[in-house]
CSV table of C-alpha atoms and ligand atoms in Angstrom, one decimal:
chain,number,residue,atom,x,y,z
X,1,MET,CA,14.9,-0.5,-7.4
X,2,ARG,CA,14.0,-3.6,-5.4
X,3,TYR,CA,15.3,-3.3,-1.9
X,4,GLU,CA,16.4,-6.9,-1.6
X,5,MET,CA,18.7,-6.3,-4.7
X,6,MET,CA,20.3,-3.1,-3.5
X,7,LEU,CA,23.9,-2.8,-2.5
X,8,PRO,CA,24.8,-0.6,0.6
X,9,HIS,CA,26.1,2.3,-1.6
X,10,GLN,CA,22.8,2.3,-3.5
X,11,ILE,CA,20.9,2.4,-0.2
X,12,ARG,CA,23.0,5.3,1.0
X,13,ALA,CA,22.3,7.1,-2.3
X,14,ALA,CA,18.5,6.5,-1.9
X,15,ILE,CA,18.7,7.9,1.7
X,16,GLU,CA,20.7,10.9,0.5
X,17,GLY,CA,18.2,11.5,-2.4
X,18,ASN,CA,15.2,11.0,-0.1
X,19,TRP,CA,13.8,8.5,-2.6
X,20,PRO,CA,10.3,7.2,-1.9
X,21,VAL,CA,10.5,3.7,-0.2
X,22,VAL,CA,7.3,1.8,-0.8
X,23,LEU,CA,5.8,-1.2,0.9
X,24,PRO,CA,3.1,-3.1,-1.1
X,25,LEU,CA,0.6,-4.2,1.6
X,26,GLY,CA,-2.2,-6.7,1.2
X,27,VAL,CA,-3.8,-10.0,2.0
X,28,LEU,CA,-4.5,-13.5,0.6
X,29,GLU,CA,-8.2,-13.7,0.3
X,30,TYR,CA,-10.8,-15.7,-1.6
X,31,HIS,CA,-11.8,-13.9,-4.8
X,32,GLY,CA,-14.3,-16.2,-6.4
X,33,GLU,CA,-13.4,-19.3,-8.4
X,34,HIS,CA,-12.0,-17.3,-11.3
X,35,MET,CA,-9.3,-15.2,-9.6
X,36,ALA,CA,-6.1,-15.7,-7.6
X,37,VAL,CA,-6.2,-15.2,-3.8
X,38,GLY,CA,-3.4,-12.7,-4.0
X,39,MET,CA,-5.4,-10.2,-6.1
X,40,ASP,CA,-5.4,-7.3,-3.7
X,41,THR,CA,-1.6,-7.4,-3.2
X,42,LEU,CA,-0.8,-8.3,-6.8
X,43,ALA,CA,-2.7,-5.1,-7.9
X,44,VAL,CA,-0.4,-3.0,-5.8
X,45,VAL,CA,2.8,-4.8,-6.7
X,46,LYS,CA,2.1,-4.7,-10.5
X,47,ALA,CA,1.1,-1.0,-10.4
X,48,LEU,CA,4.3,-0.1,-8.5
X,49,GLU,CA,6.4,-2.1,-11.0
X,50,ILE,CA,5.1,0.2,-13.8
X,51,VAL,CA,6.0,3.4,-12.0
X,52,GLU,CA,9.3,2.0,-10.7
X,53,SER,CA,10.9,2.7,-14.1
X,54,GLU,CA,9.7,6.3,-14.2
X,55,GLY,CA,11.7,7.7,-11.3
X,56,ASN,CA,14.0,7.1,-8.4
X,57,MET,CA,12.1,4.8,-5.9
X,58,VAL,CA,12.6,1.7,-3.8
X,59,ILE,CA,10.1,-1.1,-3.6
X,60,LEU,CA,10.2,-3.2,-0.5
X,61,PRO,CA,9.3,-6.9,-0.6
X,62,PRO,CA,5.5,-7.0,-0.5
X,63,PHE,CA,3.7,-8.1,2.7
X,64,TYR,CA,0.8,-10.4,1.9
X,65,TYR,CA,-0.2,-11.5,5.4
X,66,GLY,CA,-2.7,-8.8,6.4
X,67,ALA,CA,-6.1,-9.2,8.1
X,68,ALA,CA,-8.1,-10.7,5.2
X,69,SER,CA,-10.9,-11.7,7.6
X,70,TYR,CA,-13.3,-14.5,6.8
X,71,ALA,CA,-16.1,-12.1,6.0
X,72,VAL,CA,-16.1,-13.2,2.3
X,73,GLU,CA,-15.6,-17.0,2.8
X,74,GLY,CA,-14.3,-19.4,5.4
X,75,PRO,CA,-10.7,-20.6,4.8
X,76,GLU,CA,-11.2,-24.4,4.5
X,77,GLY,CA,-10.3,-25.3,0.9
X,78,MET,CA,-11.0,-21.7,-0.2
X,79,GLY,CA,-7.6,-20.0,0.6
X,80,SER,CA,-8.2,-16.9,2.7
X,81,VAL,CA,-5.4,-16.3,5.2
X,82,GLN,CA,-6.4,-14.2,8.2
X,83,VAL,CA,-3.8,-12.7,10.5
X,84,ASP,CA,-5.4,-10.7,13.3
X,85,SER,CA,-4.6,-7.0,13.5
X,86,SER,CA,-3.3,-7.4,17.1
X,87,ALA,CA,-0.4,-9.4,15.6
X,88,LEU,CA,0.1,-6.9,12.7
X,89,HIS,CA,0.6,-3.7,14.5
X,90,PRO,CA,3.7,-4.8,16.6
X,91,PHE,CA,5.1,-6.2,13.4
X,92,ALA,CA,4.5,-2.9,11.6
X,93,ARG,CA,6.0,-1.0,14.4
X,94,GLU,CA,9.2,-3.1,14.3
X,95,LEU,CA,9.4,-2.9,10.5
X,96,PHE,CA,9.0,0.9,10.4
X,97,THR,CA,11.5,1.3,13.3
X,98,GLY,CA,14.0,-0.7,11.3
X,99,LEU,CA,13.4,1.4,8.2
X,100,LEU,CA,13.8,4.7,10.1
X,101,ARG,CA,17.0,3.4,11.7
X,102,ILE,CA,18.4,2.7,8.2
X,103,GLY,CA,17.8,6.4,7.4
X,104,PHE,CA,14.6,6.4,5.3
X,105,ARG,CA,12.3,9.4,5.8
X,106,ASN,CA,10.1,9.1,2.8
X,107,ILE,CA,8.3,5.8,3.4
X,108,HIS,CA,4.9,4.9,1.8
X,109,VAL,CA,2.5,2.0,2.0
X,110,PHE,CA,-0.1,1.2,-0.6
X,111,ILE,CA,-3.0,-1.1,0.1
X,112,HIS,CA,-6.0,-2.2,-1.9
X,113,HIS,CA,-7.8,-4.5,0.5
X,114,GLN,CA,-10.9,-3.1,2.2
X,115,SER,CA,-9.9,0.4,1.3
X,116,GLU,CA,-13.2,1.8,0.0
X,117,ASN,CA,-13.5,4.0,3.1
X,118,PHE,CA,-9.9,4.7,3.8
X,119,ALA,CA,-10.3,7.7,6.0
X,120,VAL,CA,-12.2,5.6,8.5
X,121,GLY,CA,-9.9,2.6,8.0
X,122,MET,CA,-10.0,-1.2,8.3
X,123,PRO,CA,-8.0,-3.6,10.5
X,124,THR,CA,-4.9,-4.1,8.1
X,125,ASP,CA,-4.4,-0.4,7.3
X,126,LEU,CA,-5.2,0.7,10.8
X,127,ALA,CA,-2.7,-1.7,12.2
X,128,PHE,CA,0.1,-0.5,9.9
X,129,LYS,CA,-0.9,3.2,10.5
X,130,PHE,CA,-0.8,2.6,14.3
X,131,GLY,CA,2.5,0.8,14.0
X,132,ALA,CA,3.9,3.7,12.0
X,133,ARG,CA,2.8,6.3,14.6
X,134,GLN,CA,4.3,4.2,17.4
X,135,ALA,CA,7.5,3.8,15.5
X,136,ILE,CA,7.9,7.6,14.8
X,137,PHE,CA,7.1,8.6,18.4
X,138,ALA,CA,9.6,6.1,19.8
X,139,PHE,CA,12.2,7.0,17.3
X,140,LEU,CA,12.0,10.7,18.0
X,141,GLU,CA,12.1,10.2,21.7
X,142,LYS,CA,15.1,7.9,21.4
X,143,THR,CA,17.1,10.2,19.0
X,144,ARG,CA,16.0,13.6,20.3
X,145,GLY,CA,15.1,12.8,23.9
X,146,GLU,CA,12.0,13.5,25.9
X,147,GLY,CA,10.7,17.0,25.4
X,148,TRP,CA,11.7,17.0,21.8
X,149,TRP,CA,8.4,18.5,20.6
X,150,GLY,CA,8.5,21.3,23.2
X,151,ASP,CA,12.1,22.3,22.4
X,152,GLY,CA,12.6,25.7,20.8
X,153,SER,CA,13.9,24.2,17.6
X,154,MET,CA,10.4,22.9,17.0
X,155,ALA,CA,8.7,26.3,17.0
X,156,ASP,CA,7.9,26.0,13.3
X,157,TYR,CA,6.1,22.6,13.8
X,158,TYR,CA,2.7,23.8,12.8
X,159,ALA,CA,4.1,25.7,9.7
X,160,LYS,CA,6.0,22.5,8.7
X,161,GLN,CA,2.9,20.4,9.3
X,162,ALA,CA,0.9,22.6,7.0
X,163,GLY,CA,3.6,22.2,4.4
X,164,GLY,CA,3.7,18.4,4.8
X,165,SER,CA,7.3,18.1,6.2
X,166,ASP,CA,6.8,17.3,9.9
X,167,PRO,CA,8.2,13.9,11.2
X,168,PHE,CA,4.7,12.3,11.1
X,169,ASN,CA,4.9,12.5,7.3
X,170,TRP,CA,7.9,10.2,7.3
X,171,ILE,CA,5.5,7.3,6.8
X,172,LYS,CA,2.3,7.6,4.8
X,173,LEU,CA,-0.4,5.1,4.0
X,174,HIS,CA,-2.4,5.3,0.8
X,175,PRO,CA,-5.3,3.4,-0.7
X,176,LEU,CA,-4.5,2.1,-4.2
X,177,MET,CA,-7.8,3.6,-5.4
X,178,THR,CA,-8.8,7.0,-4.0
X,179,ALA,CA,-12.4,8.2,-3.6
X,180,SER,CA,-12.0,10.1,-7.0
X,181,THR,CA,-10.8,6.9,-8.6
X,182,ILE,CA,-13.8,5.0,-7.2
X,183,ALA,CA,-16.1,7.7,-8.6
X,184,HIS,CA,-14.8,6.8,-12.2
X,185,TYR,CA,-14.1,3.0,-11.8
X,186,PRO,CA,-16.0,0.2,-10.1
X,187,PHE,CA,-14.7,-0.7,-6.7
X,188,ASP,CA,-15.8,-4.2,-5.8
X,189,HIS,CA,-14.7,-7.6,-4.6
X,190,ALA,CA,-13.9,-10.0,-7.4
X,191,GLY,CA,-16.4,-8.3,-9.6
X,192,ASP,CA,-16.0,-6.3,-12.9
X,193,GLY,CA,-13.6,-3.8,-11.3
X,194,GLU,CA,-11.1,-6.1,-9.7
X,195,THR,CA,-11.3,-8.8,-12.4
X,196,SER,CA,-10.8,-6.2,-15.2
X,197,LEU,CA,-7.8,-4.7,-13.3
X,198,MET,CA,-6.2,-8.1,-13.0
X,199,MET,CA,-6.8,-8.8,-16.7
X,200,ALA,CA,-4.9,-5.6,-17.5
X,201,LEU,CA,-2.1,-6.0,-14.9
X,202,CYS,CA,-1.7,-9.7,-14.3
X,203,PRO,CA,-3.7,-11.8,-16.7
X,204,GLU,CA,-2.2,-15.1,-15.4
X,205,ALA,CA,-4.2,-14.5,-12.1
X,206,VAL,CA,-7.5,-14.8,-13.9
X,207,ASP,CA,-9.2,-17.9,-15.4
X,208,MET,CA,-12.7,-16.9,-16.6
X,209,SER,CA,-13.4,-20.6,-17.6
X,210,ARG,CA,-13.7,-21.1,-13.8
X,211,HIS,CA,-16.2,-18.2,-13.3
X,212,ASP,CA,-19.5,-19.5,-12.0
X,213,GLY,CA,-21.2,-16.3,-10.8
X,214,LYS,CA,-22.7,-18.2,-7.9
X,215,ARG,CA,-21.8,-15.5,-5.4
X,216,TRP,CA,-23.4,-12.1,-5.7
X,217,TYR,CA,-20.1,-10.2,-5.6
X,218,THR,CA,-18.7,-12.2,-8.6
X,219,GLU,CA,-21.7,-11.8,-10.9
X,220,SER,CA,-20.4,-8.6,-12.5
X,221,ALA,CA,-17.1,-10.3,-13.4
X,222,ALA,CA,-18.9,-11.8,-16.4
X,223,ARG,CA,-18.5,-8.4,-18.2
X,224,ALA,CA,-14.8,-7.8,-17.1
X,225,SER,CA,-12.3,-6.9,-19.8
X,226,ALA,CA,-8.7,-5.8,-20.0
X,227,ALA,CA,-9.8,-2.6,-21.7
X,228,THR,CA,-11.9,-1.7,-18.6
X,229,GLY,CA,-8.9,-2.6,-16.4
X,230,ARG,CA,-6.6,-0.3,-18.4
X,231,HIS,CA,-8.9,2.6,-17.7
X,232,GLY,CA,-8.8,1.9,-14.0
X,233,LEU,CA,-5.0,1.4,-14.2
X,234,ASP,CA,-4.5,4.9,-15.7
X,235,LEU,CA,-6.4,6.4,-12.8
X,236,ILE,CA,-4.4,4.3,-10.3
X,237,LEU,CA,-1.0,5.2,-11.9
X,238,ALA,CA,-1.8,8.9,-11.9
X,239,HIS,CA,-2.6,8.7,-8.1
X,240,VAL,CA,0.5,6.6,-7.3
X,241,ARG,CA,2.8,9.0,-9.1
X,242,GLY,CA,1.2,12.0,-7.3
X,243,ALA,CA,1.4,10.3,-3.9
X,244,LEU,CA,5.1,9.6,-4.5
X,245,GLY,CA,5.9,12.9,-6.1
X,246,LEU,CA,7.2,11.2,-9.3
X,247,PRO,CA,7.6,13.2,-12.5
X,248,GLY,CA,4.6,11.6,-14.2
X,249,ALA,CA,2.2,13.1,-11.5
X,250,PRO,CA,-0.6,15.2,-13.0
X,251,SER,CA,0.3,18.3,-10.9
X,252,GLU,CA,3.8,18.2,-12.4
X,253,ARG,CA,2.8,17.7,-16.0
X,254,LYS,CA,3.2,20.7,-18.3
I,1,ZN,ZN1,-9.9,-7.7,-3.7
C-alpha cells in the first residue's frame, strides 16, 4: 500500500501485522544525454511497485534529494541536484523518529545510488544510516529511560541480536543491487547496466536517439536492451523479496 493513501485503521493493521515499511531513497543526477536524471530513484520505486502486489507492505513517498555529488557532471544545465549529507542526517533522524512514534518496527530503506561498495558506504546511505541509529537510540532512551540496555530485561540482547530481532534492526538499509547481483549483472553509471534496467522498468525514462557516447561511462549504453534489464530485474526482485521477508523470497520457495 502507498502510505499517503492509507487510512488510520489500515496503518494500525500494518503496525499490528509488522508489515515492512519501505522508503525508496535516491538522488537526481546526470545520467548522460539519453536517460532521465531520476534513474537511481526510479529503479527503486519501480522495483518496489512490482513486489508491492505480492505481500503486505507499505511504500513511503520516495526521497529523491540525496547527495548526488557533482562527481559525474556539474549542475548547470545538466540537472544534478546535490544536497550535502550534513543536511540529510538530521532529516533522516527526524523522519525515522516520526515513523517509530507511529509504531513501525520493520522499516527498510533501498538505495541504488553509489551503492557498489555498500558495506563501506557513501554520503547518502551513511547519512540515513546515521540518522536511523540516532533515532533508535533517542527513541529507546525516551521510552525506556536511561539504563535501558543494562536492565535485567535485556539479558537476552546478544541472543536476540544473533537472531536479528534487537531494536537496532527496526530500521535497515539495503542496496538495490547486492554484491552477488553485481557479480551477475553490470553495475555502472548510465551504461549498459543502468540503461537496460530502465528499459525494462521505466522505458519512458530512456531516449536512445539522444545517446552520444561522448562520455566514457555512457559508451556501453549503446548495447543496452530491455532483455538485459529483465535479467537484472529478476536478480533485484529476488533480493528485495528476501530483504523484506516476502513470500516470493528464494529461501521461502518450495
Ligand atoms: Zn545511476
